[in-house]
Amino acid sequence: GRELRSIRRARGLNLVDLADAMGCSVSHASDIERGKRPATESQLRSFLAHVNQPDRLYELMRLANSPDPADR
């Protein structure tokens, strides 16, 4: 969650941009960032292609699907 948010913000994207890139609703994208819902491989692959970082797929799959203790 935190790493996904970091990448999104570093690219100057908002949650609407993230949701569009992942093919989901804004609330779903927010839940993924907060570790409340898991991201699918397809969603992460789409987002990383959007931000031109496809090589980070496996890192984000591991991190994005782990709850962020700071968000509990």
XYZ file of C-alpha atoms in Angstrom:
72
model
C 0.000 0.000 0.000
C 2.537 2.572 1.091
C 4.881 1.859 -1.846
C 2.009 2.045 -4.345
C 0.999 5.415 -2.883
C 4.607 6.586 -3.008
C 4.940 5.709 -6.693
C 1.594 7.348 -7.476
C 2.486 10.567 -5.675
C 6.013 10.692 -7.131
C 4.419 10.640 -10.576
C 2.032 13.435 -9.624
C -1.004 11.180 -9.945
C -4.154 11.265 -7.853
C -6.451 8.423 -6.824
C -8.634 8.929 -9.911
C -5.547 8.410 -12.097
C -4.612 5.307 -10.130
C -8.121 3.887 -10.405
C -8.226 4.572 -14.150
C -4.841 2.920 -14.649
C -5.869 -0.115 -12.594
C -9.361 -0.405 -14.067
C -11.201 -0.109 -10.771
C -13.208 2.400 -8.759
C -11.558 5.170 -6.766
C -12.740 3.625 -3.493
C -11.266 0.262 -4.525
C -7.937 1.919 -5.422
C -7.938 3.706 -2.073
C -8.608 0.431 -0.265
C -5.697 -1.181 -2.107
C -3.369 1.661 -1.099
C -4.467 1.329 2.523
C -4.030 -2.443 2.543
C -7.753 -3.024 3.020
C -8.101 -4.974 -0.246
C -5.592 -6.972 -2.238
C -4.508 -5.789 -5.658
C -4.631 -8.286 -8.476
C -1.615 -8.965 -10.623
C -3.499 -7.495 -13.568
C -4.241 -4.268 -11.675
C -0.622 -3.848 -10.606
C 0.650 -4.710 -14.075
C -1.641 -2.044 -15.595
C -0.594 0.608 -13.091
C 3.119 -0.127 -13.479
C 2.815 0.000 -17.269
C 1.072 3.376 -16.858
C 3.989 4.749 -14.798
C 6.614 2.986 -16.951
C 7.932 0.757 -14.141
C 6.903 -2.772 -15.185
C 10.020 -4.274 -13.582
C 8.589 -3.572 -10.112
C 5.631 -5.954 -10.503
C 6.765 -8.675 -8.109
C 7.970 -6.201 -5.498
C 4.600 -4.442 -5.547
C 2.654 -7.696 -5.582
C 4.327 -8.601 -2.329
C 4.016 -5.153 -0.762
C 0.618 -4.030 -2.070
C -1.090 -7.147 -0.787
C 0.338 -6.820 2.717
C -1.615 -4.684 5.177
C 0.166 -1.483 6.130
C 0.389 -1.388 9.952
C 0.345 2.431 9.832
C -3.157 2.323 8.330
C -4.751 0.198 11.044
